[in-house]
């Protein structure tokens, strides 16, 4: 079967750095997405990785290792507004999206 | 605002009711989707439409009936639902229906459904 694993919940402090991991076992790989979803709102696109390495976008970075079936989302200089759920999704060999259950990130002052 | 609008945002219905969820996008996207989101579970793809033709139906019970009258509108008709159908129903759209970095999904804020 196909599987995406993410921690269910994480807590971090305002101003700190947090890393949210995503490991996947899928039939093939054609890319990986990260989405952010605030409570009661639409999931919004954060990043897309298809090659190994780190992609940086301001305070957010996303890393991919295809050989390890592993990605992480790194959030720096955390702000209270970063409290949200973070969803990882992999494109499999049939170009279908396989979703993780999401990681709820709680930021404390 | 993401460009994908869903109505109603909240819906409470009995098991014998008939109701519909509506989704609208004016992003020029050709593919539209219905997803079910339950707490602590991955998003479940229900239906995919590409250029108004249904291309995916992931073994969804017949009490859920989709309709796509044009490329900008998508409906989910609900009838004789069960309490376990209570969830957040998300609509999304993308340029094409094939997963890729070029076909990033744009989601609506969802319709929160409670079945009593």
mmCIF file of C-alpha atoms in Angstrom:
data_model
loop_
_atom_site.group_PDB
_atom_site.id
_atom_site.type_symbol
_atom_site.label_atom_id
_atom_site.label_comp_id
_atom_site.label_asym_id
_atom_site.label_seq_id
_atom_site.Cartn_x
_atom_site.Cartn_y
_atom_site.Cartn_z
ATOM 1 C CA UNK A 1 0.000 0.000 0.000
ATOM 2 C CA UNK A 2 0.938 3.639 -0.253
ATOM 3 C CA UNK A 3 1.691 5.567 2.895
ATOM 4 C CA UNK A 4 2.686 9.058 3.980
ATOM 5 C CA UNK A 5 3.807 9.563 7.594
ATOM 6 C CA UNK A 6 3.841 12.882 9.406
ATOM 7 C CA UNK A 7 3.806 13.654 13.143
ATOM 8 C CA UNK A 8 0.266 14.359 14.315
ATOM 9 C CA UNK A 9 1.113 17.417 16.366
ATOM 10 C CA UNK A 10 4.118 19.583 17.214
ATOM 11 C CA UNK A 11 4.633 22.510 19.552
ATOM 12 C CA UNK A 12 7.211 25.266 19.139
ATOM 13 C CA UNK A 13 7.997 28.682 20.568
ATOM 14 C CA UNK A 14 7.570 32.010 18.831
ATOM 15 C CA UNK A 15 10.852 33.106 17.232
ATOM 16 C CA UNK A 16 12.277 29.584 17.163
ATOM 17 C CA UNK A 17 12.829 27.100 14.305
ATOM 18 C CA UNK A 18 10.775 23.955 13.719
ATOM 19 C CA UNK A 19 11.203 21.060 11.295
ATOM 20 C CA UNK A 20 8.181 19.027 10.191
ATOM 21 C CA UNK A 21 9.097 15.659 8.711
ATOM 22 C CA UNK A 22 7.316 13.636 6.059
ATOM 23 C CA UNK A 23 8.305 10.108 5.055
ATOM 24 C CA UNK A 24 6.659 8.295 2.204
ATOM 25 C CA UNK A 25 6.337 4.824 0.698
ATOM 26 C CA UNK A 26 4.609 5.143 -2.651
ATOM 27 C CA UNK A 27 4.474 3.378 -5.985
ATOM 28 C CA UNK A 28 6.809 5.735 -7.787
ATOM 29 C CA UNK A 29 7.540 9.376 -7.170
ATOM 30 C CA UNK A 30 6.851 12.395 -9.358
ATOM 31 C CA UNK A 31 7.017 15.239 -6.872
ATOM 32 C CA UNK A 32 6.065 16.318 -3.370
ATOM 33 C CA UNK A 33 3.900 19.190 -2.150
ATOM 34 C CA UNK A 34 3.573 21.001 1.153
ATOM 35 C CA UNK A 35 0.357 22.858 1.965
ATOM 36 C CA UNK A 36 -0.580 25.018 4.931
ATOM 37 C CA UNK A 37 -4.102 24.959 6.347
ATOM 38 C CA UNK A 38 -5.256 27.370 9.046
ATOM 39 C CA UNK A 39 -8.237 26.211 11.086
ATOM 40 C CA UNK A 40 -11.444 26.758 9.159
ATOM 41 C CA UNK A 41 -9.633 27.860 6.031
ATOM 42 C CA UNK A 42 -8.542 26.450 2.690
ATOM 43 C CA UNK A 43 -5.271 24.562 2.360
ATOM 44 C CA UNK A 44 -2.815 26.824 0.532
ATOM 45 C CA UNK A 45 0.235 25.835 -1.491
ATOM 46 C CA UNK A 46 3.624 26.301 0.161
ATOM 47 C CA UNK A 47 6.174 24.379 -1.880
ATOM 48 C CA UNK A 48 6.874 21.758 -4.510
ATOM 49 C CA UNK A 49 9.984 19.548 -4.667
ATOM 50 C CA UNK A 50 10.827 17.079 -7.395
ATOM 51 C CA UNK A 51 14.639 17.034 -7.215
ATOM 52 C CA UNK A 52 16.794 16.339 -4.178
ATOM 53 C CA UNK A 53 17.879 19.285 -2.124
ATOM 54 C CA UNK A 54 16.650 22.335 -0.327
ATOM 55 C CA UNK A 55 14.238 24.919 -1.718
ATOM 56 C CA UNK A 56 14.093 28.172 0.219
ATOM 57 C CA UNK A 57 11.225 30.654 0.197
ATOM 58 C CA UNK A 58 11.653 33.340 2.797
ATOM 59 C CA UNK A 59 11.140 31.911 6.283
ATOM 60 C CA UNK A 60 10.037 28.545 4.859
ATOM 61 C CA UNK A 61 12.283 25.907 3.287
ATOM 62 C CA UNK A 62 11.493 22.440 1.991
ATOM 63 C CA UNK A 63 13.960 19.592 1.630
ATOM 64 C CA UNK A 64 13.715 16.370 -0.351
ATOM 65 C CA UNK A 65 15.707 13.131 -0.387
ATOM 66 C CA UNK A 66 14.231 10.731 -2.933
ATOM 67 C CA UNK A 67 16.588 7.904 -2.003
ATOM 68 C CA UNK A 68 15.391 8.058 1.614
ATOM 69 C CA UNK A 69 11.725 8.733 0.820
ATOM 70 C CA UNK A 70 11.924 11.760 3.055
ATOM 71 C CA UNK A 71 11.073 15.422 3.067
ATOM 72 C CA UNK A 72 10.914 18.122 5.677
ATOM 73 C CA UNK A 73 9.478 21.596 5.950
ATOM 74 C CA UNK A 74 11.614 24.025 7.928
ATOM 75 C CA UNK A 75 10.012 27.109 9.417
ATOM 76 C CA UNK A 76 12.299 29.813 10.804
ATOM 77 C CA UNK A 77 11.600 32.831 13.018
ATOM 78 C CA UNK A 78 8.252 31.366 13.969
ATOM 79 C CA UNK A 79 5.311 33.702 14.278
ATOM 80 C CA UNK A 80 1.970 33.105 15.964
ATOM 81 C CA UNK A 81 0.301 33.126 12.554
ATOM 82 C CA UNK A 82 2.295 29.998 11.635
ATOM 83 C CA UNK A 83 -0.019 28.006 13.917
ATOM 84 C CA UNK A 84 -1.733 25.762 11.370
ATOM 85 C CA UNK A 85 -1.793 22.264 9.961
ATOM 86 C CA UNK A 86 0.867 21.349 7.405
ATOM 87 C CA UNK A 87 -0.037 18.758 4.788
ATOM 88 C CA UNK A 88 2.460 16.672 2.823
ATOM 89 C CA UNK A 89 1.384 15.087 -0.477
ATOM 90 C CA UNK A 90 3.304 12.900 -2.947
ATOM 91 C CA UNK A 91 2.618 12.428 -6.656
ATOM 92 C CA UNK A 92 2.843 8.698 -7.385
ATOM 93 C CA UNK A 93 3.687 6.815 -10.578
ATOM 94 C CA UNK A 94 0.112 7.286 -11.851
ATOM 95 C CA UNK A 95 0.365 11.031 -11.259
ATOM 96 C CA UNK A 96 -2.140 10.769 -8.422
ATOM 97 C CA UNK A 97 -1.743 12.735 -5.187
ATOM 98 C CA UNK A 98 -1.221 10.676 -2.024
ATOM 99 C CA UNK A 99 -1.819 12.736 1.123
ATOM 100 C CA UNK A 100 -0.490 12.560 4.648
ATOM 101 C CA UNK A 101 -2.826 13.159 7.592
ATOM 102 C CA UNK A 102 -1.184 16.503 8.320
ATOM 103 C CA UNK A 103 0.809 17.925 11.217
ATOM 104 C CA UNK A 104 -0.852 20.395 13.556
ATOM 105 C CA UNK A 105 1.712 22.997 14.603
ATOM 106 C CA UNK A 106 1.049 24.953 17.797
ATOM 107 C CA UNK A 107 3.114 28.089 18.403
ATOM 108 C CA UNK A 108 3.434 29.315 21.982
ATOM 109 C CA UNK A 109 4.527 32.840 22.985
ATOM 110 C CA UNK B 1 -9.847 34.387 -0.837
ATOM 111 C CA UNK B 2 -8.211 31.665 -2.909
ATOM 112 C CA UNK B 3 -10.340 32.056 -6.011
ATOM 113 C CA UNK B 4 -12.342 28.929 -5.203
ATOM 114 C CA UNK B 5 -15.614 29.672 -3.400
ATOM 115 C CA UNK B 6 -17.670 27.063 -1.593
ATOM 116 C CA UNK B 7 -21.215 27.404 -0.252
ATOM 117 C CA UNK B 8 -22.612 26.811 2.236
ATOM 118 C CA UNK B 9 -19.739 26.986 4.714
ATOM 119 C CA UNK B 10 -21.733 25.032 7.292
ATOM 120 C CA UNK B 11 -24.560 22.560 6.812
ATOM 121 C CA UNK B 12 -26.514 20.448 9.289
ATOM 122 C CA UNK B 13 -28.819 17.844 7.860
ATOM 123 C CA UNK B 14 -30.835 14.859 8.924
ATOM 124 C CA UNK B 15 -30.305 11.441 7.408
ATOM 125 C CA UNK B 16 -33.390 11.777 5.220
ATOM 126 C CA UNK B 17 -32.662 15.248 3.841
ATOM 127 C CA UNK B 18 -31.419 16.176 0.400
ATOM 128 C CA UNK B 19 -28.964 19.032 0.112
ATOM 129 C CA UNK B 20 -26.265 20.244 -2.252
ATOM 130 C CA UNK B 21 -22.814 21.737 -1.885
ATOM 131 C CA UNK B 22 -21.662 24.262 -4.446
ATOM 132 C CA UNK B 23 -18.188 25.171 -5.655
ATOM 133 C CA UNK B 24 -17.223 27.950 -8.041
ATOM 134 C CA UNK B 25 -13.880 28.958 -9.535
ATOM 135 C CA UNK B 26 -12.954 31.661 -12.008
ATOM 136 C CA UNK B 27 -9.264 30.874 -12.259
ATOM 137 C CA UNK B 28 -9.494 29.443 -15.749
ATOM 138 C CA UNK B 29 -8.775 25.963 -14.415
ATOM 139 C CA UNK B 30 -9.906 22.894 -16.342
ATOM 140 C CA UNK B 31 -9.998 20.347 -13.520
ATOM 141 C CA UNK B 32 -12.158 20.368 -10.395
ATOM 142 C CA UNK B 33 -12.167 18.022 -7.410
ATOM 143 C CA UNK B 34 -14.145 17.020 -4.361
ATOM 144 C CA UNK B 35 -12.190 15.899 -1.311
ATOM 145 C CA UNK B 36 -13.388 14.693 2.075
ATOM 146 C CA UNK B 37 -11.352 15.821 5.095
ATOM 147 C CA UNK B 38 -11.883 14.061 8.435
ATOM 148 C CA UNK B 39 -9.974 14.812 11.612
ATOM 149 C CA UNK B 40 -6.514 13.239 11.750
ATOM 150 C CA UNK B 41 -7.013 11.455 8.427
ATOM 151 C CA UNK B 42 -5.489 12.098 5.002
ATOM 152 C CA UNK B 43 -7.534 13.928 2.431
ATOM 153 C CA UNK B 44 -9.758 11.478 0.571
ATOM 154 C CA UNK B 45 -10.264 12.148 -3.119
ATOM 155 C CA UNK B 46 -13.906 11.631 -4.035
ATOM 156 C CA UNK B 47 -14.399 12.895 -7.582
ATOM 157 C CA UNK B 48 -12.378 14.533 -10.335
ATOM 158 C CA UNK B 49 -13.740 16.388 -13.347
ATOM 159 C CA UNK B 50 -11.610 17.461 -16.261
ATOM 160 C CA UNK B 51 -13.171 19.707 -18.881
ATOM 161 C CA UNK B 52 -16.580 18.847 -17.383
ATOM 162 C CA UNK B 53 -16.071 15.093 -17.817
ATOM 163 C CA UNK B 54 -15.794 12.867 -14.754
ATOM 164 C CA UNK B 55 -12.396 11.185 -14.805
ATOM 165 C CA UNK B 56 -12.215 9.747 -11.301
ATOM 166 C CA UNK B 57 -14.716 8.218 -8.899
ATOM 167 C CA UNK B 58 -12.982 6.593 -5.978
ATOM 168 C CA UNK B 59 -15.608 4.079 -4.896
ATOM 169 C CA UNK B 60 -17.728 6.769 -3.302
ATOM 170 C CA UNK B 61 -21.174 5.689 -2.035
ATOM 171 C CA UNK B 62 -24.022 6.589 -4.354
ATOM 172 C CA UNK B 63 -25.537 8.844 -1.696
ATOM 173 C CA UNK B 64 -22.948 11.361 -2.960
ATOM 174 C CA UNK B 65 -23.689 12.523 -6.490
ATOM 175 C CA UNK B 66 -21.450 15.041 -8.281
ATOM 176 C CA UNK B 67 -22.460 17.382 -11.063
ATOM 177 C CA UNK B 68 -20.258 19.611 -13.202
ATOM 178 C CA UNK B 69 -22.428 21.758 -15.503
ATOM 179 C CA UNK B 70 -19.466 23.805 -16.790
ATOM 180 C CA UNK B 71 -15.773 24.245 -16.105
ATOM 181 C CA UNK B 72 -16.404 26.899 -13.433
ATOM 182 C CA UNK B 73 -18.994 25.141 -11.294
ATOM 183 C CA UNK B 74 -19.104 21.899 -9.373
ATOM 184 C CA UNK B 75 -21.847 20.516 -7.168
ATOM 185 C CA UNK B 76 -22.048 17.661 -4.702
ATOM 186 C CA UNK B 77 -25.594 16.444 -4.198
ATOM 187 C CA UNK B 78 -26.221 14.716 -0.881
ATOM 188 C CA UNK B 79 -29.080 12.378 0.033
ATOM 189 C CA UNK B 80 -29.793 9.858 2.778
ATOM 190 C CA UNK B 81 -26.405 10.479 4.388
ATOM 191 C CA UNK B 82 -25.075 8.694 7.452
ATOM 192 C CA UNK B 83 -23.594 10.261 10.598
ATOM 193 C CA UNK B 84 -20.136 8.987 9.544
ATOM 194 C CA UNK B 85 -20.370 11.261 6.514
ATOM 195 C CA UNK B 86 -19.946 14.251 8.820
ATOM 196 C CA UNK B 87 -16.719 15.933 7.700
ATOM 197 C CA UNK B 88 -15.254 18.932 5.914
ATOM 198 C CA UNK B 89 -15.816 18.728 2.172
ATOM 199 C CA UNK B 90 -13.191 20.563 0.181
ATOM 200 C CA UNK B 91 -13.433 21.621 -3.421
ATOM 201 C CA UNK B 92 -10.264 22.238 -5.408
ATOM 202 C CA UNK B 93 -9.293 23.194 -8.929
ATOM 203 C CA UNK B 94 -6.149 22.999 -11.027
ATOM 204 C CA UNK B 95 -5.030 23.781 -14.540
ATOM 205 C CA UNK B 96 -4.881 20.106 -15.574
ATOM 206 C CA UNK B 97 -5.926 16.882 -13.857
ATOM 207 C CA UNK B 98 -2.546 15.175 -13.798
ATOM 208 C CA UNK B 99 -0.481 15.535 -10.650
ATOM 209 C CA UNK B 100 2.539 17.724 -11.308
ATOM 210 C CA UNK B 101 4.203 20.919 -10.217
ATOM 211 C CA UNK B 102 2.334 22.694 -13.009
ATOM 212 C CA UNK B 103 -1.049 21.552 -11.680
ATOM 213 C CA UNK B 104 -1.005 22.948 -8.164
ATOM 214 C CA UNK B 105 -4.354 22.519 -6.447
ATOM 215 C CA UNK B 106 -6.207 25.632 -5.325
ATOM 216 C CA UNK B 107 -8.667 24.788 -2.568
ATOM 217 C CA UNK B 108 -11.818 26.385 -1.295
ATOM 218 C CA UNK B 109 -12.367 26.876 2.433
ATOM 219 C CA UNK B 110 -14.682 23.893 2.592
ATOM 220 C CA UNK B 111 -18.220 23.065 3.616
ATOM 221 C CA UNK B 112 -18.479 21.688 7.165
ATOM 222 C CA UNK B 113 -21.190 19.005 7.066
ATOM 223 C CA UNK B 114 -22.871 17.555 10.134
ATOM 224 C CA UNK B 115 -25.282 14.659 9.691
ATOM 225 C CA UNK B 116 -27.618 14.059 12.622
#
